[in-house]
XYZ file of C-alpha atoms in Angstrom:
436
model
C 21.150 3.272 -15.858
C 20.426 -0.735 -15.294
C 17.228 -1.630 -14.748
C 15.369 -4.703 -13.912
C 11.945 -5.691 -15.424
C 11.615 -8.399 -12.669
C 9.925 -10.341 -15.273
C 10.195 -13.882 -14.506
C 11.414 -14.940 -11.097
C 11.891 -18.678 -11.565
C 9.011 -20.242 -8.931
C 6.241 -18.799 -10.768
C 5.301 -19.641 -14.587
C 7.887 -19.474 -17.003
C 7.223 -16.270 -19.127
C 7.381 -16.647 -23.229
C 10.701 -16.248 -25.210
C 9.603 -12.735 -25.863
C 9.254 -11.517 -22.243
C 6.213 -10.199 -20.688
C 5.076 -7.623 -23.523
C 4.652 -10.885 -25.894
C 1.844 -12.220 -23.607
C -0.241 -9.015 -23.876
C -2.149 -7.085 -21.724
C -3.764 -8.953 -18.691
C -6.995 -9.085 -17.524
C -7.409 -8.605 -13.808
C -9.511 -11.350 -12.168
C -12.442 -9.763 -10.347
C -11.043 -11.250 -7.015
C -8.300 -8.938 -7.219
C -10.927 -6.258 -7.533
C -12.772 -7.089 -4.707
C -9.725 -7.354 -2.610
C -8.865 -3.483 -3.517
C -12.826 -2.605 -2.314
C -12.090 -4.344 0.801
C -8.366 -1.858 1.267
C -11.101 1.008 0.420
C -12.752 0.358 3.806
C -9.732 -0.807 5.370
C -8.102 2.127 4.811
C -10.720 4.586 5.709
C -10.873 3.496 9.348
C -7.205 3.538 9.427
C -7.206 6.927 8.833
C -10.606 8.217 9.944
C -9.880 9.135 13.198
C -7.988 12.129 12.150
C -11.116 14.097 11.343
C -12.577 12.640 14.020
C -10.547 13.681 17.513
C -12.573 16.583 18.980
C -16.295 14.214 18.762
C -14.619 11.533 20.183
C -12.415 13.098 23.166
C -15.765 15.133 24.005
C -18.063 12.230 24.064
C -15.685 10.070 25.845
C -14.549 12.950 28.174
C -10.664 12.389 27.424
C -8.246 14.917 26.560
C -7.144 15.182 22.646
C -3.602 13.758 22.836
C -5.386 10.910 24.413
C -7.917 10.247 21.572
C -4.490 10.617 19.652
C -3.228 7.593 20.997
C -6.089 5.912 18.771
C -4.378 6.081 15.952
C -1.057 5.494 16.849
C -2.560 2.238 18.349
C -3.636 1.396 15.053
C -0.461 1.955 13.331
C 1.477 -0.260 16.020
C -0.931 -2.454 15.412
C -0.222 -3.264 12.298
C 3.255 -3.065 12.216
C 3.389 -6.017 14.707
C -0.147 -7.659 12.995
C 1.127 -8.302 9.400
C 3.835 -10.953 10.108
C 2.353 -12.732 13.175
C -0.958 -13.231 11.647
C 0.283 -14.524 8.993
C 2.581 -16.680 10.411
C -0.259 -17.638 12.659
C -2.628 -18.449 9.702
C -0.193 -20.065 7.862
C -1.437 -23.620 7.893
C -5.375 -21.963 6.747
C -6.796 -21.996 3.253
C -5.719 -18.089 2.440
C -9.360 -17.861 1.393
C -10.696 -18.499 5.098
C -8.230 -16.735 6.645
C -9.709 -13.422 4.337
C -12.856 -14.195 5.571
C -11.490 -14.542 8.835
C -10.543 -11.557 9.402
C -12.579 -9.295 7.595
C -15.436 -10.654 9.911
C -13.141 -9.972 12.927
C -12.147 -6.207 11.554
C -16.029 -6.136 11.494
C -16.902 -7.317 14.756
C -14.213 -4.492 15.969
C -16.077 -1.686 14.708
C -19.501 -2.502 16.294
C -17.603 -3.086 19.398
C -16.107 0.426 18.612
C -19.454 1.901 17.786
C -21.251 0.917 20.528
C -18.262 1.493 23.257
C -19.192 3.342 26.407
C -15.974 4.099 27.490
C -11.911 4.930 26.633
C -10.643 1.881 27.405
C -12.862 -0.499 25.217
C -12.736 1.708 22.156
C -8.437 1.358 22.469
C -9.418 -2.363 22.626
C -11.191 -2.541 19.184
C -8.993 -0.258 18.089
C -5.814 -2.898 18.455
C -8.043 -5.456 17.413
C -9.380 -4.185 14.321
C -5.745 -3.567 13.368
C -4.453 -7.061 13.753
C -6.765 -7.830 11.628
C -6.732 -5.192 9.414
C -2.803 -6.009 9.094
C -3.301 -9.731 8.407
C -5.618 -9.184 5.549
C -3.089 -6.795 4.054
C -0.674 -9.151 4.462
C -2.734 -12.277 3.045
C -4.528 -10.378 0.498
C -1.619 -8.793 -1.311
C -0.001 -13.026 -1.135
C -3.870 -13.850 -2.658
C -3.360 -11.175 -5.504
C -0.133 -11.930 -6.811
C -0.941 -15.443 -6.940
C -3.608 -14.777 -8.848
C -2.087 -12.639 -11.738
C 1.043 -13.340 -13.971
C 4.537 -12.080 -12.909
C 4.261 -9.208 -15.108
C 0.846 -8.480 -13.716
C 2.139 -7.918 -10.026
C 2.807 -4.323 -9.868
C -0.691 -3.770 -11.852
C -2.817 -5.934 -8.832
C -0.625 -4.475 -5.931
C -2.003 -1.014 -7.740
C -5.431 -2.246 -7.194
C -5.023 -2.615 -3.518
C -3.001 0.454 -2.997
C -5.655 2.409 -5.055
C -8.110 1.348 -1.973
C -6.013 2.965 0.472
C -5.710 6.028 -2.098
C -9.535 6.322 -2.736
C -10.199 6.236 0.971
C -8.061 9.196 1.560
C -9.750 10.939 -1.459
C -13.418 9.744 -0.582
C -13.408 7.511 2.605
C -11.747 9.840 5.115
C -13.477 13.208 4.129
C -16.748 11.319 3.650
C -15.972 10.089 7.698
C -15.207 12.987 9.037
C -18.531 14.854 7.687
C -20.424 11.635 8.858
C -18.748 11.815 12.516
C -19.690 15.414 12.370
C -23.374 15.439 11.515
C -24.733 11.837 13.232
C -21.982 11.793 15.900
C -18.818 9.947 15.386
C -20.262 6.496 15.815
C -21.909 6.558 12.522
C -18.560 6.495 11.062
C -17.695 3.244 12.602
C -20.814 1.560 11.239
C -20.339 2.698 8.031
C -16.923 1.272 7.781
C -18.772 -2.164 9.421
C -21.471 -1.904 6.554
C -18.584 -1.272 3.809
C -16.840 -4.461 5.443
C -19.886 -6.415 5.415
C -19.856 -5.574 1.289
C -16.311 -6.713 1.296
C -16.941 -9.865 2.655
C -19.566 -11.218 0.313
C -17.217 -9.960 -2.262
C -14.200 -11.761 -0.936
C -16.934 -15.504 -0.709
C -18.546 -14.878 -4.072
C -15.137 -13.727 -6.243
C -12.122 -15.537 -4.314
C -11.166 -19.158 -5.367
C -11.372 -21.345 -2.677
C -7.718 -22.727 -3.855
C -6.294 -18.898 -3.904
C -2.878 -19.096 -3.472
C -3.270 -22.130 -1.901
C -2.673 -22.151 2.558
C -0.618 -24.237 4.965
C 0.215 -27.306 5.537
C -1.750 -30.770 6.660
C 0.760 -30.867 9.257
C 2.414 -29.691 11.943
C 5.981 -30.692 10.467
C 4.865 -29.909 7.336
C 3.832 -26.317 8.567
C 6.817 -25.675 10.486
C 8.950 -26.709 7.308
C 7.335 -24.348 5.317
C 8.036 -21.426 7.967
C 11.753 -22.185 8.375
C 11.555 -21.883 4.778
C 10.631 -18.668 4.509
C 12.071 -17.286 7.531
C 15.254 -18.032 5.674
C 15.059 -16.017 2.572
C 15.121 -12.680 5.180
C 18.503 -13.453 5.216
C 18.675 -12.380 1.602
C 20.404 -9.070 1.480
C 18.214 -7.719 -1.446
C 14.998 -8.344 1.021
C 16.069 -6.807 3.706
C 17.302 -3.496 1.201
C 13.841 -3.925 -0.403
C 11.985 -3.858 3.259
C 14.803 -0.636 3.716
C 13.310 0.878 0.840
C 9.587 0.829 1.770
C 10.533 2.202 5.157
C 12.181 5.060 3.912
C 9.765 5.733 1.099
C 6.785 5.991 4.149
C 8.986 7.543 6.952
C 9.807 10.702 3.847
C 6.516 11.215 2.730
C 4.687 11.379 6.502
C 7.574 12.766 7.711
C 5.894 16.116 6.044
C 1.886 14.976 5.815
C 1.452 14.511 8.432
C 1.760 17.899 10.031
C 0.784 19.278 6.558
C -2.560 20.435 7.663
C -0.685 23.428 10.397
C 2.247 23.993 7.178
C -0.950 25.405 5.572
C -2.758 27.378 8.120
C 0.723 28.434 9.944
C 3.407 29.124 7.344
C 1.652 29.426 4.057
C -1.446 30.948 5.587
C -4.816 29.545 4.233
C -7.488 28.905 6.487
C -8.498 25.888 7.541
C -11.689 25.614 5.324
C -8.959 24.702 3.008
C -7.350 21.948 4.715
C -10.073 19.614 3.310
C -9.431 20.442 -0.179
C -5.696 20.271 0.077
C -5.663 16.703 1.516
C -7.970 15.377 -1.182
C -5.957 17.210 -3.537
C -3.360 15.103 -2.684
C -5.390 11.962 -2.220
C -6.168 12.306 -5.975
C -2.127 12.741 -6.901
C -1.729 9.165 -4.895
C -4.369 7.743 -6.411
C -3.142 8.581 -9.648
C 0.376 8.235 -9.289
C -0.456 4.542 -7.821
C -2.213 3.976 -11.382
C 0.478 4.905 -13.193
C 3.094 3.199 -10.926
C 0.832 -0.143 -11.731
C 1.027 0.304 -15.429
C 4.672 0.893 -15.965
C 6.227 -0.508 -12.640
C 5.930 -4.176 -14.392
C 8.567 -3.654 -17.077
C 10.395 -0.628 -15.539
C 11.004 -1.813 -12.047
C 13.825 0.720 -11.069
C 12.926 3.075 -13.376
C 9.648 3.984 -11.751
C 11.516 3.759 -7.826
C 13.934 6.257 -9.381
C 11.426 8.673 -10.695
C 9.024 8.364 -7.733
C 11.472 8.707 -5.085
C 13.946 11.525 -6.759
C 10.842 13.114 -7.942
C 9.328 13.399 -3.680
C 12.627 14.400 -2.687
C 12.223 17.366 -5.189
C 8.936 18.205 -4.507
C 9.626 18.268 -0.965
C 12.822 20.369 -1.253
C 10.536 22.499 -3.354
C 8.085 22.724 -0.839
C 10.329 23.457 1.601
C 11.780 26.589 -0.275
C 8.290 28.104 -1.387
C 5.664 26.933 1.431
C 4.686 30.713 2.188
C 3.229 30.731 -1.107
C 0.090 29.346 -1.391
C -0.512 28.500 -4.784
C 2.704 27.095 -5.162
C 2.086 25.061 -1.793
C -1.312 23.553 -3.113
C 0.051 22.767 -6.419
C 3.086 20.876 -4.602
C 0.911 18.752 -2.614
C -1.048 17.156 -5.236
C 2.469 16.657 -6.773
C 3.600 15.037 -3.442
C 0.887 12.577 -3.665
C 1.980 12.084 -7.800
C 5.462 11.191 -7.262
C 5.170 9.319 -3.596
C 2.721 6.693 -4.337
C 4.516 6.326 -8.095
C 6.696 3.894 -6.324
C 4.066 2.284 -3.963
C 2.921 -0.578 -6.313
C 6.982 -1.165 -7.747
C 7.840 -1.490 -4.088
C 5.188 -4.011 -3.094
C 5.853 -5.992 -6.536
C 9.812 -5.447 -5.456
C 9.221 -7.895 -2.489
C 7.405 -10.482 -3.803
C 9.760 -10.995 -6.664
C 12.721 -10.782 -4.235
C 11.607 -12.892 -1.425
C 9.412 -15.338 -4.021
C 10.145 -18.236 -1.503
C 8.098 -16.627 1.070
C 4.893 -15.534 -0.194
C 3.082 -15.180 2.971
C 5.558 -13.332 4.874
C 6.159 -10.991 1.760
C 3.392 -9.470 1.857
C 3.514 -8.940 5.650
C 6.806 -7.467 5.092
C 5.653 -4.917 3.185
C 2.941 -4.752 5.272
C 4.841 -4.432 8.545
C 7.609 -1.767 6.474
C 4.911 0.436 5.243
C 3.427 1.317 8.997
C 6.961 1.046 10.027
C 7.833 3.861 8.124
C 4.276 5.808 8.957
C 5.110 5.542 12.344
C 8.835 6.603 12.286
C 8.006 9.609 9.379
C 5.597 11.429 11.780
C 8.075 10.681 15.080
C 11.046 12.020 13.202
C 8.965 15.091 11.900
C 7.524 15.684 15.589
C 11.554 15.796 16.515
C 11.963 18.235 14.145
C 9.112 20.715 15.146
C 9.877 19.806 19.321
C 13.184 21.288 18.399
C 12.245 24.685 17.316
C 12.980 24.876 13.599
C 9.457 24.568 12.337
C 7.268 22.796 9.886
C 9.185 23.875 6.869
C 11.979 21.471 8.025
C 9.472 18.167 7.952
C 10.092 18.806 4.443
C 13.640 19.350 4.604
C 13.963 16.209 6.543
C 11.273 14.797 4.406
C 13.471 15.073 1.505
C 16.557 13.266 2.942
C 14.798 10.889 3.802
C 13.357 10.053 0.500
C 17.395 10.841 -1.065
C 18.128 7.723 1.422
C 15.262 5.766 -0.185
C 16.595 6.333 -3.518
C 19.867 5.326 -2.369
C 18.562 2.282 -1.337
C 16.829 2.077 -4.458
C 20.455 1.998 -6.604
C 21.440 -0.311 -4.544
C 19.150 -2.909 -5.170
C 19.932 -2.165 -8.494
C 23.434 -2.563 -8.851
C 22.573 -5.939 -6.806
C 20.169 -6.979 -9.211
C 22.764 -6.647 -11.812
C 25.190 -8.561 -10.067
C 23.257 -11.246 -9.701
C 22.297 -11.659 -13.239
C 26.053 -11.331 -13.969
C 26.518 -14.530 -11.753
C 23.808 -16.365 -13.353
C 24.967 -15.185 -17.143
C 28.382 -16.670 -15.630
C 26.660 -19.968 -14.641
C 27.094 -19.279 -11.055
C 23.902 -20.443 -9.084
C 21.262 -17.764 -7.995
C 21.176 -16.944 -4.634
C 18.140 -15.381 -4.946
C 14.908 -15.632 -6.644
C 15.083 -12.577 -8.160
C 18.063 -13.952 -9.908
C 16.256 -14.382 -13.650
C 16.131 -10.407 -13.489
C 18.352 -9.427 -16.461
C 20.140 -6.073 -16.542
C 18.785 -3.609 -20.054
């Protein structure tokens, strides 16, 4: 099977003769670590308000579907966050903008916290995505520039490992806060944890990070059309494909995993809690791995991470009334879903290297994308009678489509480097991919 290492895309620093393995094992600077503590508290309010519905529709006398809508907020928020802040900051040192932002997503949980009413909660809500989006979006552009090319799946593990450890840690650890002091105490814990992140992001993040935008407003505007037009490059937009089909599989089933347990395999829900963390350990550790071989086995690891969900999943599917077997499988889930995470946020970047700031809101924007479409498409499912088994079912197809997509951008990679060993011109930068 051909694989690309993605190992040198020509804008960033030519690699040695020897490729990527010759330079050794890198370092990560402790920026890129601080950036992956602010994703930890990021990601826990993201996801939070899960464990959190009953305390807040009672205290704010609204019904449950309503308090819902909190999270779906969220979601849309970021989806539509991630490209227009960063367009919007694109002319800001990336190192303000961080600071930006995390002060804003800061503001929006005291605001949250201290919110008398429906309406102003929904408010911070939208707000604290935006800006929860933009720092996704700026960050992951911040850590890639600071790391080698064959360091970029490894730093984009960092971040993702945030998210991961807030599922395992973050959003358990919120829910028994929100149950003990009230749900507001959540809220200022994620504004404390923020507050953390922030003097991490001034003390550890160069001030010339990646460098900003322009001086000027031609300049600026130059730079945009720029990278505006490498979204016209059909390996981005199958790349952006990918990471939407990758999400939309995997919450396709998640997210109503919680009543698969209690309805069709038939735990009780003291078990729900262990189940989820279960599988908030398989992402975290399948997002560590993912970082450590994604680098020089770019297609490899999509292949294995999305063929291996779609199994799982089918698995699932078949053997759900069983509960050790539906335990096991979603730890497993978690494994082989979040294998791919870091490849596919490194698969960008190389791919659309003439648009750094807008990659990373592309993956950004896909990501949430394909949260929000994986739990819509699931809901369809259920709505129409055939149960919570088939999430998985459809789960699974929809992960066989992401690994479609994934063969296609290989067979496109190798294309390409046929062209180039041809002395055609690139049309792409991942054109110095070379085909094993």
């Amino acid at each position: 099977m051909p694989e690309s290492p993605e190992s040198a895309p020509p804008a960033g620093p030519a690699p040695s003769a020897a490729g990527p393995e010759a330079a050794g094992p890198t370092r990560l600077p402790t920026a890129v670590l601080v950036l992956g503590v602010a994703v930890f508290a990021l990601g826990t309010s993201e996801f939070m308000l899960s464990g959190l519905l009953p305390e807040v529709a009672d205290d704010l006398n609204v019904s449950i579907p309503s308090a819902g809508l909190l999270i779906s907020a969220f979601a849309i928020g970021m989806v539509i966050g991630a490209p227009v802040l960063a367009v919007a900051t694109q002319r800001l040192p990336r190192r303000v903008t961080l600071i930006g932002l995390l002060a804003v997503f800061g503001i929006g949980h005291v605001v949250g916290a201290l919110s008398s009413g429906y309406a102003l909660l929904f408010a911070s809500r939208v707000v604290s995505a935006l800006a929860c989006a933009g720092f996704w979006a700026v960050g992951a552009a911040v850590a890639i520039s600071l790391v080698p090319v064959h360091a970029r799946a490894r730093a984009m593990a960092v971040m993702i490992g945030g998210l991961s450890i807030a599922n395992i840690a973050g959003v358990p650890g919120g829910a028994f806060l929100g149950q003990h002091l009230g749900w507001r105490s959540s809220f200022w814990a994620v504004t404390l944890m923020t507050a953390v992140a922030l003097v991490g992001v001034v003390l550890f993040v160069p001030r010339d990070s990646g460098g900003g935008g322009g001086t000027g407003a031609d300049g600026a505007r130059l730079r945009l059309a720029d990278e505006l037009r490498v979204f016209k490059d059909g390996a981005v937009l199958l790349a952006m494909a990918t990471v939407v089909a990758f999400a939309a599989g995997t919450f396709c089933l998640f997210s109503y995993l919680a009543p698969l347990l209690t309805d069709v395999t038939g735990l009780s829900e003291s078990w729900v809690p262990a189940v989820l963390a279960l599988y908030g350990a398989g992402a975290l550790a399948g997002t560590m791995i993912g970082g450590r071989v994604a680098d020089a086995h770019m297609f490899g690891t999509l292949y294995t991470g999305l063929g291996g969900a779609a199994a799982v999943l089918a698995t699932l599917a078949l053997t759900a009334r069983f509960a050790v077997a539906a335990v096991l499988l979603s730890g497993l889930l978690g494994l082989a879903s979040f294998l791919v995470a870091p490849a596919l946020n490194a698969r960008i970047f190389n791919v659309a290297e003439g648009a750094p700031t807008l990659a990373g809101a592309s993956a950004t924007s896909s990501f949430n994308t394909g949260n929000t479409l994986g739990p819509w498409v699931g809901g369809l499912v259920i709505n129409a009678g055939l149960g919570y088994v088939w999430t998985a079912w459809v789960g699974a197809l929809i992960a066989l489509i992401g690994l479609g997509l994934a063969f296609a951008q290989s067979r496109l990679s190798a294309h390409r480097s046929q062209v180039i060993a041809a002395g055609g011109q690139p049309v792409s930068s991942e054109s110095s991919a070379v085909t094993l």
